[in-house]
Amino acid sequence: MKKNLILFLLLSVYTQAVPQRNIINVPDIPGYRTMVCDFHQHTVFSDGTVWPTVRVDEAIREGLDAIAITDHLEYRPHESDMAADRNRSWQIAKEYAADRGLIVIAGTEITKEMPPGHFNALFIHDAEHILNKDFRQALKTAADQGAFIMWNHPGWKVQQPDSTVWWDEHTYIFNQGWMHGIEVINGPEVSPEAISWANEKSLAMIGNTDQHGPFMFEEFDPDDHRTSTLVFVAEKSEGGIREALFNGRTACWYKHGVIGKAPVIRALFLASVTIRPLDAENGRYLFYNPTDLDLRITLSNTVYEDWSKELKLSPGSKTSFKIPPGASVEQIGVRVNNMFSGVDKPLEVPLSMIQPVHQ
Ligand SMILES: [Zn+2]
Ligand SMILES: [Zn+2]
């Protein structure tokens, strides 16, 4: 009896200590594996309120593949309590994550007034060395360390209260080759300007949480997930993520859908949904979406019987639809109402491109 009690207590401690890993079901796309990442989070080492290991446990519990710890270089309100240097938070997280199947990327947030605002530098070697009053020197040093650099929350009202402006300083930074990505989504906030700039200037589209407190206080509903960046990698490793970021193979996954470059989101949609004829003679078909992507579509051609009705392809759902007798699948287009490649630019694909499954 006593033995059982001890065993029970040991097991309880064990299950508390190791967070259960949620499995995120987002498909790979042709030629690439898909990784779910959050590249912007804070700890007590800047203005966050959690120890770095908490960020690792949270990410494992939520099923992420990689995170970056990006404490502010210049803003450290707990500095008198946290005397360590500016590399310490990601070192702690990285060591803790080493045998837990989570990649932790060394990062920092270069924190300047607008212009040019805040920038995350990822894959850095030494944050202390990047610290510099002059944003030019800071960004140059980060770039010299081989960093992938993104402009964070360009539309943050504290810094851009009236309109989201691309300043001359951003042109300078971009022309120097010191800006490779842009935060299209920061937490729940989508920046339409950032989406347009990403398309115009071939910047990687990034979606992050910019989390400061513990995720336990977030009011996620059970079907929701954190804002994250889907990265399409040739190899599932830190180097694979870096290569994919520099080549812009990303999409942003947030509460209301997915935002990314047109070829990427098209491939993602086509890898997510299949179509099955139920009774082809009478025009009855079935969509199957086995993924965690909550997709909403409209069949965009009037030959579809009730063409104005939005179809919900919820995660794991099978959704039937009917086209009138005589109409062919080839005539019908699909508009995905919550996958965007640009502002007011939902993804459109011909229905005939969706992979048919005959069984
Ligand atoms: Zn910031
Ligand atoms: Zn931040």
Coordinates of N, CA and C and ligand atoms in Angstrom, one line a residue, residues 40 42 47 70 72 109-112 117-120 152-153 156 159 183 186 210 212, ligand 1:
H40 N 9.2 35.6 -31.2 CA 9.2 36.8 -30.5 C 8.5 36.6 -29.1
H42 N 9.3 37.3 -24.6 CA 10.1 38.0 -23.6 C 10.1 37.2 -22.3
D47 N 11.4 42.8 -20.1 CA 10.2 43.2 -19.4 C 9.1 42.1 -19.3
T70 N 13.6 36.6 -27.3 CA 14.0 37.9 -27.9 C 13.8 39.0 -26.8
H72 N 14.4 42.4 -24.8 CA 14.9 43.8 -25.3 C 16.3 44.0 -24.9
E109 N 15.8 41.7 -29.1 CA 14.9 42.8 -29.7 C 15.7 44.1 -29.6
I110 N 16.1 44.6 -30.7 CA 16.8 45.9 -30.8 C 15.7 46.9 -30.7
T111 N 15.7 47.8 -29.6 CA 14.5 48.5 -29.2 C 14.8 50.0 -29.3
K112 N 14.3 50.6 -30.4 CA 14.6 52.0 -30.6 C 13.3 52.8 -30.8
G117 N 12.1 52.1 -34.8 CA 11.3 51.2 -34.0 C 12.0 50.0 -33.6
H118 N 11.3 48.9 -33.4 CA 11.8 47.7 -32.8 C 12.2 46.6 -33.9
F119 N 13.3 45.9 -33.7 CA 13.7 44.9 -34.7 C 14.1 43.6 -33.9
N120 N 13.7 42.5 -34.3 CA 14.2 41.2 -33.8 C 15.4 40.7 -34.6
N152 N 9.6 44.6 -36.2 CA 8.5 44.2 -35.4 C 7.4 45.2 -35.4
H153 N 6.2 44.7 -35.2 CA 5.0 45.5 -35.0 C 5.1 46.9 -35.6
W156 N 2.4 49.4 -34.5 CA 2.2 49.6 -33.0 C 1.8 51.1 -32.7
Q159 N 3.9 53.8 -31.2 CA 5.0 54.4 -32.0 C 4.5 55.0 -33.3
E183 N 7.0 41.7 -39.2 CA 5.9 41.2 -38.4 C 4.6 41.6 -39.0
N186 N 1.3 40.6 -34.9 CA 1.9 40.7 -33.6 C 0.8 40.4 -32.6
D210 N 4.8 38.0 -29.3 CA 5.4 39.1 -28.5 C 4.9 38.9 -27.0
H212 N 4.7 38.5 -23.1 CA 5.4 39.0 -22.0 C 5.0 38.2 -20.7
Ligands
ZN1 ZN 8.7 45.6 -29.5

